Short mmCIF file of C-alpha atoms in Angstrom, two decimals:
data_model
loop_
_atom_site.label_atom_id
_atom_site.label_comp_id
_atom_site.label_asym_id
_atom_site.label_seq_id
_atom_site.Cartn_x
_atom_site.Cartn_y
_atom_site.Cartn_z
CA MET D 11 78.04 84.75 57.13
CA GLY D 12 75.12 82.78 58.50
CA SER D 13 73.08 80.32 56.50
CA ILE D 14 70.52 81.87 54.19
CA TYR D 15 67.92 79.60 55.71
CA SER D 16 68.04 81.54 58.97
CA CYS D 17 69.22 84.84 57.64
CA CYS D 18 67.99 88.20 58.78
CA LEU D 19 67.40 91.08 56.39
CA GLU D 20 71.04 92.17 56.71
CA ASP D 21 72.22 88.72 55.59
CA MET D 22 69.94 88.83 52.57
CA GLU D 23 71.14 92.31 51.67
CA ALA D 24 74.72 91.06 51.88
CA ARG D 25 73.93 88.26 49.46
CA LEU D 26 72.24 90.65 47.08
CA TYR D 27 75.35 92.83 47.27
CA GLU D 28 77.46 89.77 46.35
CA LEU D 29 75.21 89.09 43.37
CA GLU D 30 75.78 92.64 42.16
CA ASN D 31 79.41 93.24 43.09
CA GLY D 32 81.11 90.00 44.13
CA SER D 33 83.66 87.94 42.29
CA GLY D 34 82.45 85.17 40.00
CA VAL D 35 82.80 82.66 42.82
CA ALA D 36 80.94 84.91 45.27
CA GLN D 37 78.16 85.50 42.76
CA GLU D 38 77.80 81.78 42.13
CA THR D 39 77.67 81.06 45.87
CA ALA D 40 75.07 83.75 46.54
CA ALA D 41 72.91 82.65 43.59
CA LYS D 42 73.11 79.03 44.75
CA GLU D 43 71.98 80.01 48.25
CA ILE D 44 69.03 81.94 46.81
CA ALA D 45 68.15 78.98 44.57
CA ASP D 46 68.23 76.67 47.59
CA MET D 47 66.14 79.07 49.65
CA ALA D 48 63.52 79.24 46.88
CA ARG D 49 62.86 75.54 47.39
CA ASP D 50 61.57 76.25 50.90
CA GLY D 51 58.04 77.12 49.85
CA ALA D 52 55.84 79.85 48.42
CA ALA D 53 56.45 82.26 51.31
CA LYS D 54 60.22 82.14 50.75
CA ARG D 55 59.81 82.64 47.02
CA HIS D 56 57.60 85.66 47.65
CA GLU D 57 60.15 87.05 50.11
CA LEU D 58 62.94 86.70 47.56
CA LEU D 59 60.98 88.76 45.05
CA GLU D 60 60.07 91.37 47.66
CA VAL D 61 63.66 91.98 48.77
CA GLY D 62 64.82 92.61 45.20
CA SER D 63 66.61 89.44 44.15
CA LEU D 64 65.28 89.51 40.60
CA PRO D 65 67.34 92.36 39.02
CA PRO D 66 70.75 91.03 40.09
CA LEU D 67 69.84 87.48 39.06
CA LEU D 68 68.93 88.74 35.60
CA LYS D 69 72.23 90.58 35.36
CA LEU D 70 74.06 87.32 36.09
CA LEU D 71 72.27 85.61 33.20
CA LYS D 72 73.58 88.28 30.87
CA ARG D 73 77.14 88.67 32.07
CA SER D 74 78.89 86.39 34.55
CA THR D 75 80.77 83.12 34.91
CA PRO D 76 79.10 79.90 33.70
CA GLY D 77 78.75 78.76 37.31
CA ALA D 78 76.96 81.95 38.31
CA GLN D 79 74.74 81.77 35.23
CA GLU D 80 73.84 78.18 36.07
CA GLN D 81 72.82 79.07 39.62
CA ALA D 82 70.99 82.24 38.56
CA ALA D 83 68.89 80.25 36.08
CA ARG D 84 68.29 77.61 38.75
CA ALA D 85 67.17 80.32 41.19
CA LEU D 86 64.70 81.74 38.67
CA ALA D 87 63.34 78.27 37.93
CA ASN D 88 62.79 77.65 41.64
CA ILE D 89 61.23 81.05 42.30
CA ALA D 90 58.82 80.57 39.37
CA CYS D 91 57.79 77.09 40.47
CA SER D 92 54.09 76.78 41.44
CA SER D 93 53.47 80.52 41.35
CA THR D 94 51.76 82.23 38.43
CA ASP D 95 52.35 85.60 40.08
CA ALA D 96 56.09 84.98 40.45
CA SER D 97 56.45 83.63 36.92
CA SER D 98 54.59 86.66 35.55
CA LYS D 99 56.90 89.04 37.44
CA ILE D 100 59.97 87.20 36.19
CA GLY D 101 58.68 87.26 32.62
CA SER D 102 57.75 90.94 32.79
CA ALA D 103 61.22 91.79 34.10
CA GLY D 104 62.82 90.56 30.89
CA ALA D 105 64.11 87.13 31.92
CA VAL D 106 62.87 85.21 28.88
CA PRO D 107 65.29 86.49 26.19
CA LEU D 108 68.20 86.08 28.60
CA LEU D 109 67.24 82.47 29.33
CA VAL D 110 66.67 81.69 25.65
CA ALA D 111 70.20 82.95 24.91
CA LEU D 112 71.56 80.28 27.27
CA LEU D 113 69.85 77.34 25.55
CA ASP D 114 72.66 76.75 23.05
CA SER D 115 74.54 73.88 24.68
CA GLU D 116 77.35 74.19 22.13
CA ARG D 117 78.14 77.68 23.42
CA HIS D 118 77.26 77.13 27.08
CA PRO D 119 77.92 74.27 29.53
CA HIS D 120 75.14 71.69 29.59
CA GLN D 121 74.08 72.55 33.11
CA VAL D 122 73.60 76.21 32.21
CA SER D 123 71.36 75.27 29.27
CA CYS D 124 69.54 72.69 31.37
CA ASN D 125 68.64 75.19 34.11
CA ALA D 126 67.65 77.79 31.52
CA ALA D 127 65.26 75.27 29.94
CA ARG D 128 63.82 74.35 33.33
CA ALA D 129 63.24 78.02 34.11
CA LEU D 130 61.45 78.45 30.78
CA ALA D 131 59.33 75.37 31.50
CA ASN D 132 58.17 76.89 34.77
CA LEU D 133 57.62 80.32 33.24
CA ALA D 134 55.51 78.74 30.48
CA CYS D 135 53.33 76.68 32.81
CA LYS D 136 49.77 77.97 32.35
CA ASN D 137 51.09 81.46 31.52
CA SER D 138 50.13 82.61 28.03
CA ASP D 139 52.03 85.90 28.33
CA ASN D 140 55.28 84.10 29.04
CA ILE D 141 54.62 81.60 26.26
CA LYS D 142 54.32 84.49 23.82
CA ARG D 143 57.54 85.96 25.21
CA ILE D 144 59.29 82.64 24.65
CA GLN D 145 58.00 82.42 21.09
CA ASP D 146 58.96 86.03 20.32
CA ALA D 147 62.47 85.48 21.69
CA GLY D 148 63.09 82.46 19.46
CA GLY D 149 62.83 80.07 22.39
CA ILE D 150 60.96 77.36 20.54
CA SER D 151 63.77 76.83 18.07
CA GLY D 152 66.25 76.91 20.94
CA LEU D 153 64.33 74.29 22.90
CA VAL D 154 63.92 72.07 19.84
CA GLY D 155 67.65 72.34 19.28
CA LEU D 156 68.27 71.31 22.88
CA LEU D 157 66.36 68.08 22.22
CA GLN D 158 69.47 67.04 20.28
CA SER D 159 71.80 67.59 23.23
CA SER D 160 74.10 64.80 24.38
CA SER D 161 72.90 65.58 27.92
CA ALA D 162 69.81 63.57 28.91
CA GLU D 163 68.99 66.17 31.56
CA CYS D 164 68.94 68.93 28.93
CA ARG D 165 66.67 66.88 26.71
CA VAL D 166 64.26 66.22 29.59
CA GLU D 167 63.96 69.91 30.47
CA ALA D 168 63.59 70.94 26.83
CA ALA D 169 60.79 68.40 26.31
CA ALA D 170 59.05 69.58 29.50
CA ALA D 171 59.24 73.20 28.37
CA LEU D 172 57.89 72.37 24.92
CA ALA D 173 55.03 70.40 26.47
CA ASN D 174 54.01 73.36 28.64
CA ILE D 175 54.27 75.72 25.68
CA ALA D 176 52.30 73.41 23.37
CA GLU D 177 49.46 73.06 25.87
CA ASP D 178 48.53 76.71 25.57
CA SER D 179 49.23 77.88 22.03
CA GLU D 180 48.21 76.58 18.62
CA ALA D 181 50.69 78.94 16.96
CA CYS D 182 53.49 77.52 19.09
CA CYS D 183 52.47 73.98 18.19
CA ALA D 184 52.87 74.89 14.52
CA LYS D 185 56.26 76.47 15.27
CA ILE D 186 57.44 73.37 17.12
CA ALA D 187 56.49 71.24 14.12
CA GLU D 188 58.14 73.64 11.66
CA SER D 189 61.34 73.59 13.73
CA GLY D 190 61.62 69.80 13.55
CA GLY D 191 60.32 69.26 17.06
CA MET D 192 57.81 66.55 16.14
CA VAL D 193 60.57 64.34 14.74
CA ALA D 194 62.81 64.82 17.77
CA LEU D 195 59.97 64.35 20.27
CA SER D 196 58.71 61.23 18.49
CA LYS D 197 62.19 59.75 18.52
CA ALA D 198 62.55 60.48 22.24
CA GLU D 199 59.15 59.01 23.02
CA THR D 200 59.98 55.72 21.35
CA SER D 201 63.72 55.29 21.91
CA SER D 202 64.86 57.31 24.93
CA THR D 203 66.28 55.32 27.83
CA THR D 204 65.15 58.05 30.25
CA SER D 205 61.62 57.70 31.58
CA GLU D 206 61.24 61.45 32.19
CA GLU D 207 62.28 62.24 28.64
CA LYS D 208 59.74 59.74 27.32
CA LEU D 209 57.03 61.20 29.57
CA HIS D 210 57.51 64.84 28.62
CA SER D 211 58.07 64.06 24.95
CA LYS D 212 54.79 62.16 24.89
CA ARG D 213 53.07 65.00 26.73
CA ALA D 214 54.34 67.51 24.17
CA LEU D 215 53.21 65.32 21.29
CA VAL D 216 49.79 64.87 22.86
CA HIS D 217 49.30 68.62 23.11
CA ILE D 218 50.50 69.22 19.55
CA THR D 219 48.33 66.49 18.06
CA ARG D 220 45.36 67.64 20.14
CA ARG D 221 45.54 70.91 18.25
CA THR D 222 44.79 68.88 15.13
CA SER D 223 42.06 66.92 16.97
CA LEU D 224 43.93 63.63 17.04
CA ARG D 225 44.05 63.00 20.79
CA ASP D 226 43.53 64.47 24.26
CA PRO D 227 46.14 66.38 26.32
CA ASP D 228 47.79 65.74 29.63
CA GLY D 229 48.24 68.62 32.09
CA ALA D 230 51.06 71.11 32.33
CA ALA D 231 53.81 70.27 34.76
CA GLN D 232 56.25 72.54 36.56
CA ARG D 233 59.85 71.51 37.10
CA SER D 234 60.86 71.31 40.74
#
């Protein structure tokens, strides 16, 4: 099969078929190709939504191999990046509860949880509907829990997601604090050896404390 970067409609349909009906390895490969393609710009991301990639990607999140779940979450994160319209469509299709279910890094491989958190960060970026979906699905507690992960990459993505959520919702700021997020974020801001973790932890704390009029916020940031 030809590269997805130069594929015709038939090639894309074949990959969508593999997402739906292939073996675990075939599903992982097809999801990875779609995730890679989604990095090629807004036009490609729009095309992926138009040809129907979303339903089979969501099915992989629910029931597939860890490798396929990892790549499906990565694909959704990439499709949602820098597009409010795409992130709204993904959220409306029911992706949020499926992604939240993958945040538990004790039950799922770190890279699955990491990509799920990155997808939630992008879905939450300046999108109040998706933020409410994340809150309703228990995602705040899941993201706060991921701040305790032994994987630095997981902690970075969790902090980024919480920062984007906190920017837009006072209720979510209170939930982050109630879930122990302030303690974990403060610890990361002062003691993490990862600059990105420090940055996003500080950004989350700024947004939360802004809600109590203590300091000014930074802007939301999508995860590319």
